[in-house]
mmCIF file of C-alpha atoms and ligand atoms in Angstrom:
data_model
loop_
_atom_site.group_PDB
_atom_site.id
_atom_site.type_symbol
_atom_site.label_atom_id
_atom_site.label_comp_id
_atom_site.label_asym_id
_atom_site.label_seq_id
_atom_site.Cartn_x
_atom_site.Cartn_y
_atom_site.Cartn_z
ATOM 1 C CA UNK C 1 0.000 0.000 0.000
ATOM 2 C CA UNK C 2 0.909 3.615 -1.066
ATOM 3 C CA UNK C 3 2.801 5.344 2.051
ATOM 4 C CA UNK C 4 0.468 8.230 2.251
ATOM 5 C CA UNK C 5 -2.634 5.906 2.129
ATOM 6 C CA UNK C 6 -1.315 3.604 4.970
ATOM 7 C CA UNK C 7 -0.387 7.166 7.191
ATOM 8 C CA UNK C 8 -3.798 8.092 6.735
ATOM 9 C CA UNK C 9 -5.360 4.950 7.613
ATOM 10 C CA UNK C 10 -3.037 4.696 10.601
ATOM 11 C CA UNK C 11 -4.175 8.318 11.747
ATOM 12 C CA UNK C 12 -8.024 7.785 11.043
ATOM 13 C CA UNK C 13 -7.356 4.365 13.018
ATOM 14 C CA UNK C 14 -5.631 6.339 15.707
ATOM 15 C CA UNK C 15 -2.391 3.761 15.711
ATOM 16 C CA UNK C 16 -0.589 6.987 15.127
ATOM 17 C CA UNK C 17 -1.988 9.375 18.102
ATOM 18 C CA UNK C 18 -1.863 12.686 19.457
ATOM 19 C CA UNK C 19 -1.152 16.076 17.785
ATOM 20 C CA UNK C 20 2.489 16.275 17.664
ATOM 21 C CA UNK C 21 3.084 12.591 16.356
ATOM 22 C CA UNK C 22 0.377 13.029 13.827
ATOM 23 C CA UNK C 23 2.068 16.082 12.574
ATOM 24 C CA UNK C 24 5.657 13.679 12.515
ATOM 25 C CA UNK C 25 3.953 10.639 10.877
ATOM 26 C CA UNK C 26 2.241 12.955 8.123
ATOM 27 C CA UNK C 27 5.131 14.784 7.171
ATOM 28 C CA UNK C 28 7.419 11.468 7.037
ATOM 29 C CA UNK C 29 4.797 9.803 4.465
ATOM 30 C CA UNK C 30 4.749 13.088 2.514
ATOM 31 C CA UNK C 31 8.831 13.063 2.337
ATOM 32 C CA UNK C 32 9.009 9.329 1.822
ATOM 33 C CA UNK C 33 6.028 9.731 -0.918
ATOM 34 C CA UNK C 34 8.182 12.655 -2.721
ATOM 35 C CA UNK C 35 11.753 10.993 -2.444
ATOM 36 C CA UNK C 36 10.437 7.587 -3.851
ATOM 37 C CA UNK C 37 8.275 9.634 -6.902
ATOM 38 C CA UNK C 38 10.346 8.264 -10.053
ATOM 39 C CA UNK C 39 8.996 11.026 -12.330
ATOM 40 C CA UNK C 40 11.093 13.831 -14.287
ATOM 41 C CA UNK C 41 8.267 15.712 -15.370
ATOM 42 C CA UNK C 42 7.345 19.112 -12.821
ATOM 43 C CA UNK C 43 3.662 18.631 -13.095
ATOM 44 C CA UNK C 44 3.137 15.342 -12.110
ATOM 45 C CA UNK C 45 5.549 15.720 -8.839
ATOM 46 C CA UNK C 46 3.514 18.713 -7.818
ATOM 47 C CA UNK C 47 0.254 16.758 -8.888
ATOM 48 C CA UNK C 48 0.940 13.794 -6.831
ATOM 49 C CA UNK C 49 1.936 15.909 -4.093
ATOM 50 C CA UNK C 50 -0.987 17.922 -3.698
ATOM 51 C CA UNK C 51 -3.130 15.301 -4.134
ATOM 52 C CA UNK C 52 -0.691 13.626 -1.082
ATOM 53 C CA UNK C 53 -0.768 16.699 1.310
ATOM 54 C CA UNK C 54 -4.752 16.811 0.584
ATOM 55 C CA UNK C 55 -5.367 13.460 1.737
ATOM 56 C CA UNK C 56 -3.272 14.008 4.927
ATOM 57 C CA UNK C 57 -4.505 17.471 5.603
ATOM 58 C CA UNK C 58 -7.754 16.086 5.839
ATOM 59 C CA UNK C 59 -7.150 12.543 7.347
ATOM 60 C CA UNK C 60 -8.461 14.204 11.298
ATOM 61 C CA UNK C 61 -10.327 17.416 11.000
ATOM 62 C CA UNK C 62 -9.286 18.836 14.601
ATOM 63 C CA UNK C 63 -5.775 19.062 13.901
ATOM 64 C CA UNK C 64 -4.186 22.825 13.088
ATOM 65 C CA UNK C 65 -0.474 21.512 13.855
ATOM 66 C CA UNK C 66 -1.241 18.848 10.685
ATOM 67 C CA UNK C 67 -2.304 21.864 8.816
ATOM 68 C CA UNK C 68 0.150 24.547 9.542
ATOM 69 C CA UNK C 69 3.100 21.836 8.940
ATOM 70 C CA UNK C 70 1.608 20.804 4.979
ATOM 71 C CA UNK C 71 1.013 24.069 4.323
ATOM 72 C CA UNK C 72 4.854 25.353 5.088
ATOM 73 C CA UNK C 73 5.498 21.955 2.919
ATOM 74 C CA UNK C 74 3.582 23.714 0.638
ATOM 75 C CA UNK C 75 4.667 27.244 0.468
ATOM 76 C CA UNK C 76 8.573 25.759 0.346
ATOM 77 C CA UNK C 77 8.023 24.477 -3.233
ATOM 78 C CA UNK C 78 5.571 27.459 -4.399
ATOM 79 C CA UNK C 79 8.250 29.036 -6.661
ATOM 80 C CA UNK C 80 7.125 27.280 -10.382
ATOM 81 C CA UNK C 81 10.932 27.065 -11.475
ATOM 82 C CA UNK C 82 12.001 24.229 -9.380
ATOM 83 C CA UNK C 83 12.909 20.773 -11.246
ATOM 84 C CA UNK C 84 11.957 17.946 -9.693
ATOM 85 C CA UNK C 85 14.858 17.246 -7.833
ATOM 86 C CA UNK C 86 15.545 20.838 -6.672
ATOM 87 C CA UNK C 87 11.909 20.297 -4.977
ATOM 88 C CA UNK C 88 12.980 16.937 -3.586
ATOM 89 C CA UNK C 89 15.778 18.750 -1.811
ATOM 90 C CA UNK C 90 13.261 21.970 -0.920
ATOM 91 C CA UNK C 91 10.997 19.733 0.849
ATOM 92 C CA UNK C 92 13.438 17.550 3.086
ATOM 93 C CA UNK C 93 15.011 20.013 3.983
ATOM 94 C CA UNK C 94 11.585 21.935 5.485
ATOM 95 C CA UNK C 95 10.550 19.114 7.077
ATOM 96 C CA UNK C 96 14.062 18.174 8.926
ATOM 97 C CA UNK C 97 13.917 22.330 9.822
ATOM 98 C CA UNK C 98 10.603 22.587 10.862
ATOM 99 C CA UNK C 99 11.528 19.173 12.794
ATOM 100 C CA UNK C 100 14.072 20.140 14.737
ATOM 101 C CA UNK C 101 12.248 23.234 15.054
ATOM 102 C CA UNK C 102 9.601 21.171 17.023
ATOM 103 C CA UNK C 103 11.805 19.145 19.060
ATOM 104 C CA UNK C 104 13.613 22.638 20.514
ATOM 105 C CA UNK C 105 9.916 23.717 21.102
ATOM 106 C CA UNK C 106 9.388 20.200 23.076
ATOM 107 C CA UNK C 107 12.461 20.928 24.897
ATOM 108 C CA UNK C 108 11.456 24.559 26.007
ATOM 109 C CA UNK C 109 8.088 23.313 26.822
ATOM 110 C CA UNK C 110 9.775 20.872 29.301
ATOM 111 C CA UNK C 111 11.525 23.450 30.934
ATOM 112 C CA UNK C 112 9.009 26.019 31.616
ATOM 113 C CA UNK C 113 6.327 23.331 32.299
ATOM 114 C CA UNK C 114 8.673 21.761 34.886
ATOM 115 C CA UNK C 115 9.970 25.019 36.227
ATOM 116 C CA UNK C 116 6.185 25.348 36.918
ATOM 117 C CA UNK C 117 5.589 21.991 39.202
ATOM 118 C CA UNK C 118 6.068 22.531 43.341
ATOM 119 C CA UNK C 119 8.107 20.685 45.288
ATOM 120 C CA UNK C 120 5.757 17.494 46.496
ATOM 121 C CA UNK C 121 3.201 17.782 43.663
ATOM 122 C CA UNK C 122 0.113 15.778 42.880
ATOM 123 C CA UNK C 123 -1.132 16.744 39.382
ATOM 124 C CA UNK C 124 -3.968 15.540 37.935
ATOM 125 C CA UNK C 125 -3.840 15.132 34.130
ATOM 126 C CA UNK C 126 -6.110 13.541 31.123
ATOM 127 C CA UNK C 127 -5.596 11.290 27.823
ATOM 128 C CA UNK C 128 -2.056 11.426 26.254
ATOM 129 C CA UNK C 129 0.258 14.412 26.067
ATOM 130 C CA UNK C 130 3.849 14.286 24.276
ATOM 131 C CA UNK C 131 4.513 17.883 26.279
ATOM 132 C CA UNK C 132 2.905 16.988 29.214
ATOM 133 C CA UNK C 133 5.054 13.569 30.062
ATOM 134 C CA UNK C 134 8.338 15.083 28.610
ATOM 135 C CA UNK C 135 7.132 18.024 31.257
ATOM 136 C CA UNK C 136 6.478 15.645 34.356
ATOM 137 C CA UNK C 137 9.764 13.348 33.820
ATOM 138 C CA UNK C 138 11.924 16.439 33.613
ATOM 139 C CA UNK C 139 10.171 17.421 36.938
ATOM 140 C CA UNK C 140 10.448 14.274 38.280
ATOM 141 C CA UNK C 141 12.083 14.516 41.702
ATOM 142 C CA UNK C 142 8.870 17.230 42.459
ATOM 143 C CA UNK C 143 6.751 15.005 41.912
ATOM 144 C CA UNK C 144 4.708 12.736 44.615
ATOM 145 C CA UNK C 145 1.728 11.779 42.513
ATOM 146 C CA UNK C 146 0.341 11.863 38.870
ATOM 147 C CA UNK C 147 -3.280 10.922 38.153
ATOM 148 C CA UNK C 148 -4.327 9.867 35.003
ATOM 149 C CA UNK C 149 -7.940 10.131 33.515
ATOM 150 C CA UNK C 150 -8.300 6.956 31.102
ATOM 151 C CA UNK C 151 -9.790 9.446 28.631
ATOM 152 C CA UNK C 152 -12.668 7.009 27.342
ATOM 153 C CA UNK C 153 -13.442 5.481 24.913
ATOM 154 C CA UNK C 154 -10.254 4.523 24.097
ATOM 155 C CA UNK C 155 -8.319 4.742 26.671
ATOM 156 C CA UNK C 156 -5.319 6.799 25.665
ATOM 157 C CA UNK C 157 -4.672 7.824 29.486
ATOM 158 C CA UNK C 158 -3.084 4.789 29.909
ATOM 159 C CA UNK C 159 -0.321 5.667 27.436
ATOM 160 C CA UNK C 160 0.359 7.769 29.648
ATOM 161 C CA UNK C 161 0.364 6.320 33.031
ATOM 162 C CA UNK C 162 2.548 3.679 31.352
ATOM 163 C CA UNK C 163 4.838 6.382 30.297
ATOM 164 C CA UNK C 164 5.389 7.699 33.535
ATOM 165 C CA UNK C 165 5.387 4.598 35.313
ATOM 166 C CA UNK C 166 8.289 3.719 33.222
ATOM 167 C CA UNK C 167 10.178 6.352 33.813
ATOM 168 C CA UNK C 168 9.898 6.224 37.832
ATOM 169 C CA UNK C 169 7.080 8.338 38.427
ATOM 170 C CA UNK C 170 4.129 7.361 40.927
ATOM 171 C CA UNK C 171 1.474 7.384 38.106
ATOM 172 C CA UNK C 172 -2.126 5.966 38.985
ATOM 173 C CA UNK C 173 -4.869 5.353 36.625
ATOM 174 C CA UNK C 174 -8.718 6.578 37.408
ATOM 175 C CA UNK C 175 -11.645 6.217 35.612
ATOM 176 C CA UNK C 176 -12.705 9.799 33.974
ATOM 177 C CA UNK C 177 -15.548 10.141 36.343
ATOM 178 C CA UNK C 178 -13.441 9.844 39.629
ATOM 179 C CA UNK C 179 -11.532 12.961 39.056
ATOM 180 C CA UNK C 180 -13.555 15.019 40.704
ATOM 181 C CA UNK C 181 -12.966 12.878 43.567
ATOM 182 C CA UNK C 182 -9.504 13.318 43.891
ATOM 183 C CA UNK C 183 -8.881 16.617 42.276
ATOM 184 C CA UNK C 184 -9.028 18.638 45.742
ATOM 185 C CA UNK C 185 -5.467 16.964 47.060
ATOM 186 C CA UNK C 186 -4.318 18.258 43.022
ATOM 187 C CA UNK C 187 -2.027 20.840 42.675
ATOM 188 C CA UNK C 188 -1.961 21.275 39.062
ATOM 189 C CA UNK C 189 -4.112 19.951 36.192
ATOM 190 C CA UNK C 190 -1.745 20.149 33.309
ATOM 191 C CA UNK C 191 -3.279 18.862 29.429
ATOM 192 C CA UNK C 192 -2.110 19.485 26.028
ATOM 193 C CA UNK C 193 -3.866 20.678 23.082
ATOM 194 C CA UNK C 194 -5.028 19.843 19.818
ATOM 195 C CA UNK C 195 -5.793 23.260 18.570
ATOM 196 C CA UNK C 196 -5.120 26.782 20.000
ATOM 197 C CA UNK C 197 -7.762 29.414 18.829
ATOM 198 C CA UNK C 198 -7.972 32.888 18.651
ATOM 199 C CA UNK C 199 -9.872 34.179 21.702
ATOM 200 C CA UNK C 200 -7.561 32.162 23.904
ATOM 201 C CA UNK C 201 -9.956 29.052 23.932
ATOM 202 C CA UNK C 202 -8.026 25.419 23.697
ATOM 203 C CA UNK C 203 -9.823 22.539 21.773
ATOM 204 C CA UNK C 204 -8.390 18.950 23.840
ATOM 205 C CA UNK C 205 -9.471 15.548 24.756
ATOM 206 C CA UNK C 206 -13.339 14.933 24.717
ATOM 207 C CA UNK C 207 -13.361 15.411 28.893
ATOM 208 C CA UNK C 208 -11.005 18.202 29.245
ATOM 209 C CA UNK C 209 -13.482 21.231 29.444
ATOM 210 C CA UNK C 210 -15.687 19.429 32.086
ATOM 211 C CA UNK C 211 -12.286 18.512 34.116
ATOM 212 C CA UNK C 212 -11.507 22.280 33.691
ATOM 213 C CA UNK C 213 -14.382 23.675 35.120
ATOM 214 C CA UNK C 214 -13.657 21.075 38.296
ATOM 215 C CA UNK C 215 -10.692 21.929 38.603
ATOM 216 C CA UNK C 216 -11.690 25.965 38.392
ATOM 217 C CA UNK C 217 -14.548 24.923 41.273
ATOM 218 C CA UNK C 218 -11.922 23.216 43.751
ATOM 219 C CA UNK C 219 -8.760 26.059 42.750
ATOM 220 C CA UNK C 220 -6.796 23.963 40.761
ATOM 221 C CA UNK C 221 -4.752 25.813 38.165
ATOM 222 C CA UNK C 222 -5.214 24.046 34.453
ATOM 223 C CA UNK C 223 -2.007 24.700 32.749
ATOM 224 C CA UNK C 224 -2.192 23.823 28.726
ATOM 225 C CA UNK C 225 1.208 22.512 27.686
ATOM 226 C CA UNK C 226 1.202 23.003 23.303
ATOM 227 C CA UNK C 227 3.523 24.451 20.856
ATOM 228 C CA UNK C 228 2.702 27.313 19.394
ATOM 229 C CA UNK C 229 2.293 25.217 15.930
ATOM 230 C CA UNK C 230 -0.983 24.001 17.327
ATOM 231 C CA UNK C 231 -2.100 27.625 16.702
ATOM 232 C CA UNK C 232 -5.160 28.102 13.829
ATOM 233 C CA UNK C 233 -4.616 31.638 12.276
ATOM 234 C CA UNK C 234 -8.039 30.812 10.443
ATOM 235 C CA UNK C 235 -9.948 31.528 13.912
ATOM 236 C CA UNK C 236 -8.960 35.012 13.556
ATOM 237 C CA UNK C 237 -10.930 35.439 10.762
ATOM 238 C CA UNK C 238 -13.769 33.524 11.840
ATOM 239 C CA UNK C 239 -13.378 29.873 10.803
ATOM 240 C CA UNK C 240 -15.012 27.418 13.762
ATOM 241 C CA UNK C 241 -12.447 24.808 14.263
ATOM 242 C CA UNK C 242 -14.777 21.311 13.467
ATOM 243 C CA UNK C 243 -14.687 18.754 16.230
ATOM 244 C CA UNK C 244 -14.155 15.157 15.261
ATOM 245 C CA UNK C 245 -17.008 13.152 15.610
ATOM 246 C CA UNK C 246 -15.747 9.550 15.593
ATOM 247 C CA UNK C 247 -17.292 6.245 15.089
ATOM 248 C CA UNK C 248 -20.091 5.117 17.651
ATOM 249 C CA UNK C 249 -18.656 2.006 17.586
ATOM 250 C CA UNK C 250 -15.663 2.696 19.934
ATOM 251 C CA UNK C 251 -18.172 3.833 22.786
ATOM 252 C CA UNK C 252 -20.184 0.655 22.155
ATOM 253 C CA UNK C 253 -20.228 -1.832 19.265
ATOM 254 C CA UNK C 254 -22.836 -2.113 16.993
ATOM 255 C CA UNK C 255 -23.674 -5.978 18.231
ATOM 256 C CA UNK C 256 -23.743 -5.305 21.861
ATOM 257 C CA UNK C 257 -25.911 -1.571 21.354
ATOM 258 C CA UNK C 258 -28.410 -2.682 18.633
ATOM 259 C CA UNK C 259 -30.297 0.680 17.528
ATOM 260 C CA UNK C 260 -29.196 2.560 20.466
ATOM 261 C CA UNK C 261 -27.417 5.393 19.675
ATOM 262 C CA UNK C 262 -24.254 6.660 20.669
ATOM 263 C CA UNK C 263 -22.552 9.843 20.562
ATOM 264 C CA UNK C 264 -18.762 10.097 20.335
ATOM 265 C CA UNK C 265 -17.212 13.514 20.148
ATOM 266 C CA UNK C 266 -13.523 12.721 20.004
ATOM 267 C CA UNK C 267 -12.244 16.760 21.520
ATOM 268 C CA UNK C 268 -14.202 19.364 23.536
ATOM 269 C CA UNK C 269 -12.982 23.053 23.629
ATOM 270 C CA UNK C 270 -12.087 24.727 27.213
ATOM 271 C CA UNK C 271 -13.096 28.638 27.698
ATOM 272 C CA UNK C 272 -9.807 30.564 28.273
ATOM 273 C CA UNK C 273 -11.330 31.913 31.669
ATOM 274 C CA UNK C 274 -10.707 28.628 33.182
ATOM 275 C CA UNK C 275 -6.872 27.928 31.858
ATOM 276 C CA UNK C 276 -4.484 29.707 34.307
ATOM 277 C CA UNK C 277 -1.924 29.323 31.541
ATOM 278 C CA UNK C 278 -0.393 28.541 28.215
ATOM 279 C CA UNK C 279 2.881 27.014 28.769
ATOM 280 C CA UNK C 280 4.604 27.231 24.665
ATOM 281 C CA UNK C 281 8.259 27.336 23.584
ATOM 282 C CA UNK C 282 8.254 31.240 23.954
ATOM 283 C CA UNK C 283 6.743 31.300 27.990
ATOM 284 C CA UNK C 284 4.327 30.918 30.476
ATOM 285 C CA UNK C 285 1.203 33.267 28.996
ATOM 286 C CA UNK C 286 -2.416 33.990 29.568
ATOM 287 C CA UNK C 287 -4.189 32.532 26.998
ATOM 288 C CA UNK C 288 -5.654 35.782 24.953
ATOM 289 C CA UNK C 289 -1.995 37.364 25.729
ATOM 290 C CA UNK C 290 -0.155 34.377 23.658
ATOM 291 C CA UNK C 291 -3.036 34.758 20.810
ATOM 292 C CA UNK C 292 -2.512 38.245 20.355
ATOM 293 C CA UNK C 293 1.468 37.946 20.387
ATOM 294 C CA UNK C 294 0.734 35.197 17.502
ATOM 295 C CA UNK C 295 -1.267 37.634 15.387
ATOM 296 C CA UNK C 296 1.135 39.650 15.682
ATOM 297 C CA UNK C 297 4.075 38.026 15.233
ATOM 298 C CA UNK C 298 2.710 35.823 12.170
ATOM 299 C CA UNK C 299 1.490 39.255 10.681
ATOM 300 C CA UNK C 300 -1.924 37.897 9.993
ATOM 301 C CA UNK C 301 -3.499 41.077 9.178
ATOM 302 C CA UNK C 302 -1.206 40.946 5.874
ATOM 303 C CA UNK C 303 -0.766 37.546 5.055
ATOM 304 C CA UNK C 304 -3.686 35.468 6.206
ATOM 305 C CA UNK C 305 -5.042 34.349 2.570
ATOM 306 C CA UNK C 306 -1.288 33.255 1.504
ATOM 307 C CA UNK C 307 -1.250 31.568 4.906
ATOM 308 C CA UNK C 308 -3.841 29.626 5.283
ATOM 309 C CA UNK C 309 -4.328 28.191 1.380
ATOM 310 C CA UNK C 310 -3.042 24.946 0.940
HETATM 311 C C1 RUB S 401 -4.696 13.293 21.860
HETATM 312 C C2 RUB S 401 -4.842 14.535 22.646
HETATM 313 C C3 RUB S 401 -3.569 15.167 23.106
HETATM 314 C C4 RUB S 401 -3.172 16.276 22.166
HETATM 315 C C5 RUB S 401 -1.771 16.804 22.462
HETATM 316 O O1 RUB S 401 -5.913 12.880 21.259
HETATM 317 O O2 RUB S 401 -5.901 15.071 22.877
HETATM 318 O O3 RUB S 401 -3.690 15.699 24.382
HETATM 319 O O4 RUB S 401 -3.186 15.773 20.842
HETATM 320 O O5 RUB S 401 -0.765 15.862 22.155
HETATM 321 P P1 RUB S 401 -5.913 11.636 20.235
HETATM 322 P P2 RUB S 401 0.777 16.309 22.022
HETATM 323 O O6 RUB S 401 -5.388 10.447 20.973
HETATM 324 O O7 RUB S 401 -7.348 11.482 19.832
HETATM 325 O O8 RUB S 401 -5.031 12.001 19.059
HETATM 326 O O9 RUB S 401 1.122 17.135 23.216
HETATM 327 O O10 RUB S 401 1.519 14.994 21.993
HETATM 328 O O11 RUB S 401 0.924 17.080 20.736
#
């Protein structure tokens, strides 16, 4: 099977999971695709590889970071002039920058997320966050507890508290609905993101936004670990970022549920009043304070049509 069909099965199937690996899995089928593309002829490259970056762009709608990284693929080979192998070269070469331009981000993240974590904390966190665990083993010796929310229906908490059990941590699994229960001897709730909008809001794990509001109830500070790549410029200009409804089936199969319906929203989006902060590659910020340094800083206002075409 074609690379870039078996990526996007794997994403759709969630083998490959979570923002920042979809983004890595996407962009290594798109390089692998383009490198092992036999043709001399100019057209054809860029046809395959639009029809390519298409098919990924679109293989989990609540993704920005998928987005943003095909359409810097994009704009790296917009220049008509390029032979084939000149745009071969052009787009390995974006994709190893904007790589290890992710991994520094991953590595700042760490850093101010752990500089954030007390001495002796219990953190409550839910589903499965690349900057989150890199975050709590760097911050390990702070650390007396981690809870994990499962993050039904499929489970992708215990990624997690496998993760950090791994790595030495006191990790303990819960079932989403006992959080509550336990979130008053919390210190932090700390999640990542899926997509970063304009007014400050952050789109997560089906579960976060009710957690959230908990956690704002009992005084627990929800910290949103992300990259500023998970940023959508389009909800400046008033583009609702879709939420992924998934198949039924994974909150009950069809055999077992008969005609009885089921409702699987796969992300819910948290209102920026509740997130104490957003901790990115460039700082600790208030939500609406990072947004507006974003618009700025990307120079929306000027570019947003040439940005956000694929
Ligand atoms: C994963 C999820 C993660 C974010 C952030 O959902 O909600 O918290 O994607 O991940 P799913 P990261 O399992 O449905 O993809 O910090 O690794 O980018």
């Amino acid at each position: 099977m074609d690379i870039v069909a078996k990526t996007v099965e794997d994403i759709k199937a969630l083998r490959i999971q979570g923002a920042s690996n979809i983004r890595k899995g996407a962009v290594s089928a798109i390089v692998t695709s383009c490198l092992r593309n036999n043709t001399s002829s100019e057209r054809i490259f860029r046809r395959k590889f639009i029809k390519d970056t298409r098919a990924l762009f679109n293989s989990r709608p609540t993704e920005p970071e998928l987005r943003t990284a095909l359409r810097i693929l994009k704009k790296s080979i917009s220049q008509k002039t390029h032979t084939v192998e000149e745009m071969k070269e052009i787009i390995s070469r974006t994709a190893q920058n904007y790589e290890n331009d992710r991994l520094e981000s991953l590595k700042r993240i760490a850093d101010y997320g752990a500089e954030i974590i007390p001495r002796g904390a219990t953190i409550l966190t839910h589903c499965h966050s690349s900057s989150v665990v890199n975050s709590l083993i760097k911050a390990k010796s702070k650390i007396r507890a981690v809870y994990c929310c499962e993050a039904r229906p499929l489970y992708q908490g215990r990624i997690t508290v496998a993760e950090l059990n791994k790595s030495g941590i006191n990790a303990i699994t819960l079932v989403d609905n006992a959080a509550s229960t336990i979130v008053k001897k919390c210190d932090l709730f700390l999640t990542g993101a899926d997509a970063l909008l304009a007014d400050g809001d952050v789109i997560n794990k089906i579960g976060t936004n009710q957690l959230s509001t908990v956690c704002k109830r009992y005084e627990v500070p929800h910290y949103v670990l992300t990259s500023t790549h998970k940023f959508e410029p389009a909800s400046f200009f008033g583009k609702e970022e879709p939420i992924e409804e998934r198949n039924p089936d994974e909150v009950w199969n069809k055999f077992e549920r008969g005609k009885i319906k089921a409702l699987n929203p796969a992300f819910d989006r948290t209102d920026s009043k509740y997130i104490e902060g957003i901790i990115c590659e460039l700082g600790v910020f208030a939500p609406q304070m990072l947004t507006d340094l974003l618009y700025k800083k990307l120079d929306l206002e000027k570019h947003h049509k040439e940005f956000l075409r694929l």
